Coordinates of C-alpha atoms in Angstrom, one line a residue:
Chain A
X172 CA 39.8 31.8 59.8
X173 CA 39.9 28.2 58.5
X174 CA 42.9 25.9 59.2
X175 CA 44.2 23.9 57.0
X176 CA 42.5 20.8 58.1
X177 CA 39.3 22.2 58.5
X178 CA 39.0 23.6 55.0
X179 CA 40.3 20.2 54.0
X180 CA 37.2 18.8 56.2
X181 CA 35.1 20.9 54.3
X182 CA 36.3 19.5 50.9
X183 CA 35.9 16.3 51.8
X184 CA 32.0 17.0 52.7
X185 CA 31.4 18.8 49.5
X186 CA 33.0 16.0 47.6
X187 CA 30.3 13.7 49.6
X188 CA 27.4 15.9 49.3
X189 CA 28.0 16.0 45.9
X190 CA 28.5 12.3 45.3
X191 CA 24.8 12.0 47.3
X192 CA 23.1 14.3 45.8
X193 CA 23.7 13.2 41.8
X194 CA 24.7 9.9 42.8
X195 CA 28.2 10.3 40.7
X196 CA 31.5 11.9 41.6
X197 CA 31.5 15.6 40.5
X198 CA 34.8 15.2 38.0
X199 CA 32.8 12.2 36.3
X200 CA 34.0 12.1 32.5
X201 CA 31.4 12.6 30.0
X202 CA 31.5 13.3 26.5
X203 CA 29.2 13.5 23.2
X204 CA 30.7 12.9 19.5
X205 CA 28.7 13.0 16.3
X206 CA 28.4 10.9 13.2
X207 CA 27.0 10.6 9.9
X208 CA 28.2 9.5 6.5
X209 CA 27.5 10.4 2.6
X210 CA 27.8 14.3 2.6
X211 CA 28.5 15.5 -1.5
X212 CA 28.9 19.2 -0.9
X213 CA 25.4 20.4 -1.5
X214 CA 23.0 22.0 0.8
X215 CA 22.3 19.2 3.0
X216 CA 25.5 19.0 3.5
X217 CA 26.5 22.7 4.1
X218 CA 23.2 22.1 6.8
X219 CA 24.8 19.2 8.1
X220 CA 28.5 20.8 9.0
X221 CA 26.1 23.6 10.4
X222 CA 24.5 21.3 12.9
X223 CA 27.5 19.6 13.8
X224 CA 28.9 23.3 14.7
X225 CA 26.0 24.4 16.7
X226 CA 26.2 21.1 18.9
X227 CA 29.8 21.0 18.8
X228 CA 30.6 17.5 20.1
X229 CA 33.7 16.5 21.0
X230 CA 34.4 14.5 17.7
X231 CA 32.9 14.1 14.9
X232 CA 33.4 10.5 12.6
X233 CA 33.1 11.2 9.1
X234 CA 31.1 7.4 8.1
X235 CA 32.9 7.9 4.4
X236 CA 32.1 9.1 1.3
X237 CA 32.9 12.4 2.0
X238 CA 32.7 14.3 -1.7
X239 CA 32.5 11.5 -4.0
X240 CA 34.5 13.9 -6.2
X241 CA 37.7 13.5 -7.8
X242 CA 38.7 17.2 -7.1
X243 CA 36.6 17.9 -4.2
X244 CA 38.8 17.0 -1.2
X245 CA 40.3 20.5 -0.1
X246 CA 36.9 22.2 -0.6
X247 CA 35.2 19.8 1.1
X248 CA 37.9 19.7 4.1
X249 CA 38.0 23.4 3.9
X250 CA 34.2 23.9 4.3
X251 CA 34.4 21.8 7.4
X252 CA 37.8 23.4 9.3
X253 CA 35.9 27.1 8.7
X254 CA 33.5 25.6 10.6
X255 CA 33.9 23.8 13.6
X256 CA 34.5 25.4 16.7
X257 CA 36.4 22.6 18.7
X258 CA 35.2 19.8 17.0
X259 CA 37.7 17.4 15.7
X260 CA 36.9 15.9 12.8
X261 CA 37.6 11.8 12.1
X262 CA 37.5 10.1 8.9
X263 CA 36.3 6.6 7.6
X264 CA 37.4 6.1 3.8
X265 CA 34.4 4.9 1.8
X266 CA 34.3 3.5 -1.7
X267 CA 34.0 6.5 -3.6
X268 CA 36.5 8.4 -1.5
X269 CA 38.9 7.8 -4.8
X270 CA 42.3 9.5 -2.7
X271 CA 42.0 9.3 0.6
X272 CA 45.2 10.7 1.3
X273 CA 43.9 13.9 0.2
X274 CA 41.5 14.2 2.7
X275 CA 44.0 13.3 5.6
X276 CA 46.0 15.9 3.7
X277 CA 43.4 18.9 3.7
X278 CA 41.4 18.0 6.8
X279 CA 44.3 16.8 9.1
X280 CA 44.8 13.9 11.6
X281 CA 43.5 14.6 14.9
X282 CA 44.2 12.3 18.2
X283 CA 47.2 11.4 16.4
X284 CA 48.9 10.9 19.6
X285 CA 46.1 8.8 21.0
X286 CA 45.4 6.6 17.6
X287 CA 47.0 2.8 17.2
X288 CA 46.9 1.5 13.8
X289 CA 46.9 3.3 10.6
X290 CA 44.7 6.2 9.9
X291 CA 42.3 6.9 8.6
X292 CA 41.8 2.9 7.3
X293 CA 42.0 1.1 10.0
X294 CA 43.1 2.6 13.8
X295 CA 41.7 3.1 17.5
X296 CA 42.1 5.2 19.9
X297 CA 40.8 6.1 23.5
X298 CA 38.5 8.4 24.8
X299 CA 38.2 10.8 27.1
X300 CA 42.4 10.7 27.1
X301 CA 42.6 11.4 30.9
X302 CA 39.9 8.8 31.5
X303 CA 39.1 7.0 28.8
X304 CA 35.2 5.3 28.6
X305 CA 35.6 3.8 25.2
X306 CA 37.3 2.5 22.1
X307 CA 36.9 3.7 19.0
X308 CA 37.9 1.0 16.4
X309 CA 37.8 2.3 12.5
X310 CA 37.9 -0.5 9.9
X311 CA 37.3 -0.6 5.5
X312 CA 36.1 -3.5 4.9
X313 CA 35.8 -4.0 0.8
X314 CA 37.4 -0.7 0.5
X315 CA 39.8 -1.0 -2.3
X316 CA 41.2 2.7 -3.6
X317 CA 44.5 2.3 -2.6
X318 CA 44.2 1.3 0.8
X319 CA 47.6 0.2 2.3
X320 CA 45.6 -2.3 4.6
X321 CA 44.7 -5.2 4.0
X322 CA 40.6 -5.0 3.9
X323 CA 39.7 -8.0 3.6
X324 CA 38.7 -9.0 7.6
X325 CA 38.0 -12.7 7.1
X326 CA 39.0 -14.8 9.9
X327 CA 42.9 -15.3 9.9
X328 CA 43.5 -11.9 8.8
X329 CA 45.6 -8.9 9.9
X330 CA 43.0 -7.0 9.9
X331 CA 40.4 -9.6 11.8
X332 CA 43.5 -9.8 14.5
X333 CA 43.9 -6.2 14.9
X334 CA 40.3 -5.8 15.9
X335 CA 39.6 -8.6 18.2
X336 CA 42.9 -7.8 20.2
X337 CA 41.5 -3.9 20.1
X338 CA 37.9 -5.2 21.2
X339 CA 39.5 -7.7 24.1
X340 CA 42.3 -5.2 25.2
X341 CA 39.8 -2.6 26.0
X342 CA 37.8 -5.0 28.0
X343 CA 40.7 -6.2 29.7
X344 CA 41.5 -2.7 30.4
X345 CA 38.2 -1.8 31.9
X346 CA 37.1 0.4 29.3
X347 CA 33.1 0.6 29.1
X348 CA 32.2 1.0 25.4
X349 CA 33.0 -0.3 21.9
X350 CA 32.2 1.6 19.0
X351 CA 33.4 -0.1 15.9
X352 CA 32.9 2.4 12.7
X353 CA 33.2 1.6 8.8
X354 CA 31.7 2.7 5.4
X355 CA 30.0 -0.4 3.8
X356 CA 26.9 -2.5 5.2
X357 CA 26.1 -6.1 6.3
X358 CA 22.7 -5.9 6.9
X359 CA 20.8 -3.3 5.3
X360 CA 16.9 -2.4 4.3
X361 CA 17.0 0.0 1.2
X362 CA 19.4 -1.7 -1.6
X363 CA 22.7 -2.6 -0.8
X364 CA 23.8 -6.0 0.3
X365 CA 26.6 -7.3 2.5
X366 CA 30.4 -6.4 1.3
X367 CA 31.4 -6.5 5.1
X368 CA 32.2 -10.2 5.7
X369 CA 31.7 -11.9 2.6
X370 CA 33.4 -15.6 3.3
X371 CA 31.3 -18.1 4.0
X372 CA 31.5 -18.1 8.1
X373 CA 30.9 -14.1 8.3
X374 CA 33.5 -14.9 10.5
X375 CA 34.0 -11.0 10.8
X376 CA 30.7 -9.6 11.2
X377 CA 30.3 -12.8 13.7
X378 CA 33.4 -11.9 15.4
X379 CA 32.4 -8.8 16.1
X380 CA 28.6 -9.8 17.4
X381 CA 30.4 -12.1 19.3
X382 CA 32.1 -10.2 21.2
X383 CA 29.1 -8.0 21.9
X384 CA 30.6 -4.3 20.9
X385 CA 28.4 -1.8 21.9
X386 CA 27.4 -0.4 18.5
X387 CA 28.9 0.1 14.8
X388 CA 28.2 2.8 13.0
X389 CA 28.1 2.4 9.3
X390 CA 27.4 4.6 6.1
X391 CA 27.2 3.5 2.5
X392 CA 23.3 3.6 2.0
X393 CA 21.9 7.0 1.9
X394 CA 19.5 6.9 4.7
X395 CA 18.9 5.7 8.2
X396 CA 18.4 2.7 9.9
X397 CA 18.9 1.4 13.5
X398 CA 19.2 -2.3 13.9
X399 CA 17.2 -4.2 16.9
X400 CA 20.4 -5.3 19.7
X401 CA 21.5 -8.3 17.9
X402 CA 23.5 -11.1 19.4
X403 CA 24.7 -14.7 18.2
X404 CA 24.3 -17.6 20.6
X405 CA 26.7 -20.7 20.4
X406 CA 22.2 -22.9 19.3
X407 CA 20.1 -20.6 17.8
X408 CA 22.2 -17.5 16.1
X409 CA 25.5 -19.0 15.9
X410 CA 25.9 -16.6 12.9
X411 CA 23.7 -13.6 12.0
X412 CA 22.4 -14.4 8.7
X413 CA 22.5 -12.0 5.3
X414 CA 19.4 -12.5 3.4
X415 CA 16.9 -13.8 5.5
X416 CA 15.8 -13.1 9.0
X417 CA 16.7 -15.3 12.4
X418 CA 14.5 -13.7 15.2
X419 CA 16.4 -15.6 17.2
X420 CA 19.7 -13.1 16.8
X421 CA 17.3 -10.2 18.0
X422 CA 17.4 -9.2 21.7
X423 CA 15.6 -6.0 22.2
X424 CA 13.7 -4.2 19.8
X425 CA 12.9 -1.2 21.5
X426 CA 14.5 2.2 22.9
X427 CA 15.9 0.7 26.5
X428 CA 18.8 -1.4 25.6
X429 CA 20.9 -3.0 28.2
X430 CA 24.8 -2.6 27.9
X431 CA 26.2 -6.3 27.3
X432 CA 23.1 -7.8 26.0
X433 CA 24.3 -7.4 22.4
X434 CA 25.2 -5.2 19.5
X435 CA 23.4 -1.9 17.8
X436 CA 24.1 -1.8 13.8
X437 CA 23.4 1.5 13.0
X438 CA 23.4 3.3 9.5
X439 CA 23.8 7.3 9.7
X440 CA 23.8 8.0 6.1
X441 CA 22.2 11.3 6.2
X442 CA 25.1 13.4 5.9
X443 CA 24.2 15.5 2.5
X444 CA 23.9 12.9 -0.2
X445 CA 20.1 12.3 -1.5
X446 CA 18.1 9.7 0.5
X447 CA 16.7 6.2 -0.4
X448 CA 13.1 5.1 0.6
X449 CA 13.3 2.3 3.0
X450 CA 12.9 -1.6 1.5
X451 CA 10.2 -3.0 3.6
X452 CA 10.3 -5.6 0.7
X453 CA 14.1 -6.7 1.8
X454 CA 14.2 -9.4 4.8
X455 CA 16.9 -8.1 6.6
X456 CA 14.4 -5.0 7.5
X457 CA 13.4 -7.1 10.1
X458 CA 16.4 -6.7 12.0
X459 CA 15.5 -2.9 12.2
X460 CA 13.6 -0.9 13.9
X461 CA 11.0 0.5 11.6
X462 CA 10.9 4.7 11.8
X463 CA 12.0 5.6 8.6
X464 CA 9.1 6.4 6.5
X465 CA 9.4 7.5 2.8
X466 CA 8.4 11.2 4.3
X467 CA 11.8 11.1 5.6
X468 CA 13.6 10.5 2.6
X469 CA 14.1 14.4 2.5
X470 CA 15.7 14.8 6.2
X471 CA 19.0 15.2 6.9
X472 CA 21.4 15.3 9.7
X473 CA 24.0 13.5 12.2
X474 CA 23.9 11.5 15.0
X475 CA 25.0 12.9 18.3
X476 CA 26.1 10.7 21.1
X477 CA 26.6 10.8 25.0
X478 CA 28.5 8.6 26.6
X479 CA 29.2 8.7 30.4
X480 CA 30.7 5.4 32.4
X481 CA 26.9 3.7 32.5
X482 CA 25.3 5.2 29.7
X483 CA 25.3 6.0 26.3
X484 CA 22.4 7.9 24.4
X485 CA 21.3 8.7 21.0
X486 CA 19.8 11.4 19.1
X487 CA 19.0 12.2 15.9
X488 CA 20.0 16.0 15.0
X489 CA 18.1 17.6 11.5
X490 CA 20.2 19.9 9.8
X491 CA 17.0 19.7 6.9
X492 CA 14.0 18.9 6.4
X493 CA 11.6 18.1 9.4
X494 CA 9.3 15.1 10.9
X495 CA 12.0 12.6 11.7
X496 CA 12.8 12.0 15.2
X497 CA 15.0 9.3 16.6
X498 CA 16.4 8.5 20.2
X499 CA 17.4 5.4 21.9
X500 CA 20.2 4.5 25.0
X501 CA 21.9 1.9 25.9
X502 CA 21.9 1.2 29.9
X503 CA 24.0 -0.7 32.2
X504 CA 21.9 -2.7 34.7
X505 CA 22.7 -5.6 36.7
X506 CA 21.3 -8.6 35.8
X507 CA 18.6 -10.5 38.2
X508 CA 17.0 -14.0 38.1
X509 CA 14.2 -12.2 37.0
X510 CA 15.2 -11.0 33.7
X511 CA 13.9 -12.5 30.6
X512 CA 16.2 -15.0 29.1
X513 CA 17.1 -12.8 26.2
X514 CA 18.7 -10.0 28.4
X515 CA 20.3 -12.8 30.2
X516 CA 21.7 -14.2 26.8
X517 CA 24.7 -12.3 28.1
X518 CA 26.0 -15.0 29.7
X519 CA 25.9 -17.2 26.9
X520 CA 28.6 -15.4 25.3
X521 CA 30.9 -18.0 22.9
X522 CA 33.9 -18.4 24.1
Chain B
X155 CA 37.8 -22.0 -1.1
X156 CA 34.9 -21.0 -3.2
X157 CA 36.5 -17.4 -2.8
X158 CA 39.1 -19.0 -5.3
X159 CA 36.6 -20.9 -7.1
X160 CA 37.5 -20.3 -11.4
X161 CA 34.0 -20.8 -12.0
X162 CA 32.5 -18.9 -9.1
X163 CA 31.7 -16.0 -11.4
X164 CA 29.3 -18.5 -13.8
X165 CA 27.3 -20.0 -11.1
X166 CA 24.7 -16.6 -10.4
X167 CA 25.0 -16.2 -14.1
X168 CA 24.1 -19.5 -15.0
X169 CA 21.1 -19.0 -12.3
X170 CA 20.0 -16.2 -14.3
X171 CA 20.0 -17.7 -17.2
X172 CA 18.1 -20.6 -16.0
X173 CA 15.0 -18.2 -14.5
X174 CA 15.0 -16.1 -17.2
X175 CA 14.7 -19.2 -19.6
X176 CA 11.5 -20.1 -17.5
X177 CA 9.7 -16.8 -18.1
X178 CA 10.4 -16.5 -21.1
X179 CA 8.8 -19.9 -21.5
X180 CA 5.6 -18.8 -19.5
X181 CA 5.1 -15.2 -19.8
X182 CA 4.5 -14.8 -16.5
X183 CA 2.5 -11.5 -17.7
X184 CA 5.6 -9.7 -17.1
X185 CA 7.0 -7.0 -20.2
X186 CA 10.3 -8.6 -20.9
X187 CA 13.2 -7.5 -21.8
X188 CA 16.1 -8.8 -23.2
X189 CA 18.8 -9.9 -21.1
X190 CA 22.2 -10.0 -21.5
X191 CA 24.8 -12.0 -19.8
X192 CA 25.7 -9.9 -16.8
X193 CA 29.7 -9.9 -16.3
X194 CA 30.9 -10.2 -13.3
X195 CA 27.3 -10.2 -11.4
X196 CA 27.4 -10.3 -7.5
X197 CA 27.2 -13.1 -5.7
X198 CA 24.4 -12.3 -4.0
X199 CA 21.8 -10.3 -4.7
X200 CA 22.0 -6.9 -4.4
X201 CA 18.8 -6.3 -2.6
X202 CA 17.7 -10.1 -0.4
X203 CA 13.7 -9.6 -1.3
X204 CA 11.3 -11.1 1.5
X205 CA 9.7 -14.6 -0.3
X206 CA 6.3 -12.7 0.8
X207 CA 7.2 -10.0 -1.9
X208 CA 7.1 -10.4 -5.8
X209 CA 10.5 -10.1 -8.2
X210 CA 11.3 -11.0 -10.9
X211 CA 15.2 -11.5 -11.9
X212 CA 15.6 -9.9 -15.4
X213 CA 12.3 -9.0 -16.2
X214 CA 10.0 -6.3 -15.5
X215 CA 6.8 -6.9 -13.3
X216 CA 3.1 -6.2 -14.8
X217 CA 2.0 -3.0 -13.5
X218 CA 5.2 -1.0 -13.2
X219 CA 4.7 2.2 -15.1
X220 CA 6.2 3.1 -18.8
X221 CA 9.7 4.2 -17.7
X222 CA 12.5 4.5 -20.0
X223 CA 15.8 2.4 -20.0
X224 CA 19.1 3.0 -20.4
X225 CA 20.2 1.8 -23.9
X226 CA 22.6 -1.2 -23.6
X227 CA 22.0 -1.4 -20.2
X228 CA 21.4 -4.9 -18.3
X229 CA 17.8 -5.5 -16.8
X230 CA 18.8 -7.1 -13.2
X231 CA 15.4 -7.4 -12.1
X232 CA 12.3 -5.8 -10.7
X233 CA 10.0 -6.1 -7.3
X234 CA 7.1 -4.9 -5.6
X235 CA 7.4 -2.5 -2.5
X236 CA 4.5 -4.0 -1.1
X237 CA 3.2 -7.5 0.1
X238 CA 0.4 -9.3 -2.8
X239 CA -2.4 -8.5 -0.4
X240 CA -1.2 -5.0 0.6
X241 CA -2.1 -1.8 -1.3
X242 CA 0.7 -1.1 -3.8
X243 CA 3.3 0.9 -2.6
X244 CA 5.4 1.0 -5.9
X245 CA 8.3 -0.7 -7.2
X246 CA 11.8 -0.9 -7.6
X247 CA 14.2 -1.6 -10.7
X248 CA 17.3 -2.1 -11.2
X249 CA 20.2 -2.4 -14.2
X250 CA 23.8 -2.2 -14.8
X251 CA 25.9 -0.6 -17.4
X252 CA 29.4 -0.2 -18.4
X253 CA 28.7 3.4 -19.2
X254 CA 29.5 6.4 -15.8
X255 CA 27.0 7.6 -14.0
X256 CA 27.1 11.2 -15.5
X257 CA 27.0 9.8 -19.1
X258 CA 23.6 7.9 -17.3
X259 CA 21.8 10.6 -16.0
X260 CA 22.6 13.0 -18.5
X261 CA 20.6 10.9 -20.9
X262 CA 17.6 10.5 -18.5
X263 CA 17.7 14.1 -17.9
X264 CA 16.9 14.6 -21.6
X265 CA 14.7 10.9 -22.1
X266 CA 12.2 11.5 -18.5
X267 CA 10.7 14.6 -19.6
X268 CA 9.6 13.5 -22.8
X269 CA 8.1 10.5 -21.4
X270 CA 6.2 12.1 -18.9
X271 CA 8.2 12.5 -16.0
X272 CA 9.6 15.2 -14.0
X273 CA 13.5 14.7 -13.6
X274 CA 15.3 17.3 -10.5
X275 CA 18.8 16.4 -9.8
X276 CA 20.8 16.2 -6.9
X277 CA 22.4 20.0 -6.3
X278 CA 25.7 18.3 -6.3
X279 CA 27.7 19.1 -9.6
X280 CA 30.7 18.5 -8.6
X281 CA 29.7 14.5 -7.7
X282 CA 30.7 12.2 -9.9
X283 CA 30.7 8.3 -8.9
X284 CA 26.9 8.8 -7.4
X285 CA 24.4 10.7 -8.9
X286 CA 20.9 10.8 -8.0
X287 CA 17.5 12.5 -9.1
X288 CA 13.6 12.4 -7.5
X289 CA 11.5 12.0 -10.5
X290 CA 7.6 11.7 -10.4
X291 CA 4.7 11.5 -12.8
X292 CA 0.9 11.9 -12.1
X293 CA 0.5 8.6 -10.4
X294 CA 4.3 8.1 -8.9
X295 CA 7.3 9.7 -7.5
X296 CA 10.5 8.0 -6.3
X297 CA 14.4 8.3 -7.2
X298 CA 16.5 7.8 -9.9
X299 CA 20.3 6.8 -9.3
X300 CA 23.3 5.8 -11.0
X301 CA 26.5 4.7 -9.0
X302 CA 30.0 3.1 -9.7
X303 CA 30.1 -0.3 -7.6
X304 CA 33.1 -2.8 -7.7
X305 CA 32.3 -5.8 -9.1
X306 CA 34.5 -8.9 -8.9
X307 CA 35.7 -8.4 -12.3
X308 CA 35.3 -5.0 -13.0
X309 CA 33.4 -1.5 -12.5
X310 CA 30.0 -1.2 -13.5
X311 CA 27.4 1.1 -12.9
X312 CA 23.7 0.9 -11.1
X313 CA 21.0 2.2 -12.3
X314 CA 18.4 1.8 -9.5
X315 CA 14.8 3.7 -9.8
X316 CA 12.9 3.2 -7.0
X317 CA 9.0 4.5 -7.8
X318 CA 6.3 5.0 -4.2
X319 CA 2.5 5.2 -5.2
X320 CA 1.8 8.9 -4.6

């Protein structure tokens, strides 16, 4: 017969055991979310939605774009909500998304007790709720069908304040991650150009590398590309430039990133639409890592995500066609003397 | 405040105006075509081309394949896929027109096969501000789109045809 204090003894020891044995507490939060942008309502598409239901993340953020049809919203929202199992879907408006309200309309508003701001143009929320790991910060920049925020996110702007007090709250509140997602492109490599932070300063785009978020996710070109970690530095990337290519804004190139060191730009716009070959021709495909070949041009699919409180990992998930693979995570580590000065370029944060 | 600039729209135009004066002066070995004044163009470029890669702005370079365009629309420009000293990977083109993208693509859909090229469309019908179709011949394949963008001024569409050496 156990007394009360031993069974609480024997809690306790379980609790520890477990805490030795996988090195986290057992109630640690972790969760996955998808996205992927550009769907139409095709095939690819109809694959896409499929994926997304046989993984069934947590959340799924729709990168905009959705139908690029005048008429297509309840279909399109309909074909989704017979499909998900307990997947919320999230929206980003994108430039062809002509009434967005529709789309809120037909495919609802999750988290709406969780989301600051205005959605779907520009909001945040929290997640896990209980224990939240990250912020998810949704902005539409250059997005101009009748959006009730202001989108242009120069410096001085609502919309430029409303993000860097989302991105230094959630720091100051000890959250780990900061996803910032939107439609259109500042860097790209197959043929659109920047209509993210047009002034002069690319005092937004800036802003945001400044600050070193974690990744943002973007659609708008039909295809996929995952920038190198990219930081500025107050001497030789004081801004990251359109254009050209400064290797001096690239930190890590490869699949190991270190949380802090800078920021991952990365286009998911696989969702359905038909895909562009790759510009090796363009200079800003420098700042990318270089793995999707022309082949690829005919696979589709989403990104799925899992974050836990020191890690967050990436893979690519086909929903058609076959031959592309994709992975890469981003770790925390504690910095030593005896990293390379790049990885230390954390410290060199503008303030 | 060159975002309030009343001349800001000019200065890219006059640019283009300027270049394309110099080839036509030189030839430059390129098939021209005739350029029009491009309203409203972007101000910058809608693809930033690595100096190691040839373009030309609102001209055609030598060796890109016979390939119909759009009537009326405006020749942006043209560019290798490939480095000079690399084998040639294909090319890209691009144009702008006033007309939609279905009105666009329904006339390639008629215009490729008769020139020699195979034209399959997107199974989208329902899409309407971005259509898209992979066309080949014997010696390429590639894509064919046409897509509503906001320009300062107004909305105009892209017609972009992207051709890789098979």
């Amino acid at each position: 017969m156990g007394t009360p204090r031993s069974c609480a003894v024997a809690l306790g020891a379980t609790f520890l055991l477990a805490i030795s044995a996988f090195g986290i507490p057992p109630d640690t939060p972790e969760f996955t979310f998808g996205a992927a942008g550009d769907f139409g309502t095709g095939r690819a598409f109809k694959a896409t939605v499929g994926a997304v239901q046989q993984r069934n993340p947590d959340f799924f953020i729709a990168l905009g774009d959705l139908t690029q049809s005048s008429t297509g919203e309840e279909a399109w929202c309909r074909y989704w909500n017979d499909h998900l199992t307990s997947t919320r879907l999230l929206i980003v408006p994108g430039n062809h998304d002509t009434d967005i309200a529709r789309y809120v309309r037909y495919c609802g508003s999750p988290f709406q007790a969780m989301i600051t701001g205005t959605y779907p143009w520009q909001y945040y929320f929290d997640y896990p709720p209980a224990t939240p790991l990250g912020r998810f910060i949704v902005v539409s920049p250059s997005i101009a069908n009748g959006v009730p925020v202001v989108t242009d996110y120069s410096a001085g702007t609502p919309g430029f304040a409303f993000v860097a007090n989302a991105i230094d709250n959630a720091r100051r509140s000890g959250l780990k991650w900061v996803i910032v997602s939107m439609h259109k492109n500042y860097i790209a490599t197959f043929v659109k150009r920047n209509e993210v932070s047009t002034d002069r300063g690319r005092t937004f785009m800036t802003m945001l590398l400044d600050k070193k978020v974690d990744l943002i996710l973007q659609g708008h070109e039909h295809g996929y590309a995952r920038s190198k970690q990219l930081t500025t530095n107050p001497s030789t990337c004081p801004v990251l430039p359109v254009n050209t290519f400064n290797d001096a804004c690239v930190v890590d190139g490869d699949n190991d990133l270190v949380k802090g060191a800078g920021t991952v730009i990365q286009i998911i716009s696989t969702g359905g639409k038909g895909l562009r070959l790759v510009e090796r021709s363009d200079s800003e495909h420098q700042y990318f890592v270089d793995n999707f070949r022309d082949a690829d041009s005919e696979t589709w699919g989403f990104g799925e995500f899992t974050v836990t409180p020191t890690e967050l990992s990436f893979s690519f998930v086909r929903s058609a066609g076959q031959g592309f693979n994709e992975s890469f995570r981003i770790k925390e580590q504690h910095f030593t003397e005896e990293m390379s000065p790049r990885h230390r370029g954390v410290s060199e944060q503008r303030e | 405040m060159y975002a309030f600039c009343p001349l800001r729209r000019w200065v890219p135009l006059s640019l283009l105006v300027v270049l394309f004066s110099g080839l036509a002066g030189s030839g430059g070995g390129a098939r021209l075509q005739a350029v029009s004044p491009v309203p409203g163009a972007p101000q910058e470029p809608q693809i930033a081309t690595d100096p190691g890669f040839r373009e030309l702005k609102g001209a055609l370079l030598e060796g890109i394949p016979e390939f119909p365009a759009y009537p009326g629309a405006t020749l942006i420009g043209s560019a290798e896929r490939n480095r000079p000293d690399e084998k040639n990977r294909g090319y890209r083109i691009k144009w702008t027109t006033v007309d939609r993208p279905a009105r666009v693509m329904a006339w390639y859909a008629k215009t490729l096969p008769r020139s020699g090229w195979t034209y399959v469309p997107d199974d989208d019908p329902e899409e309407e501000d971005e259509l898209e179709a992979k066309i080949a011949n014997a010696t390429f394949s590639g894509y064919l789109e046409a897509e509503t963008e906001d320009y300062p001024n107004r909305e105009l569409t892209d017609i972009v045809v992207v051709l890789a050496r098979k």
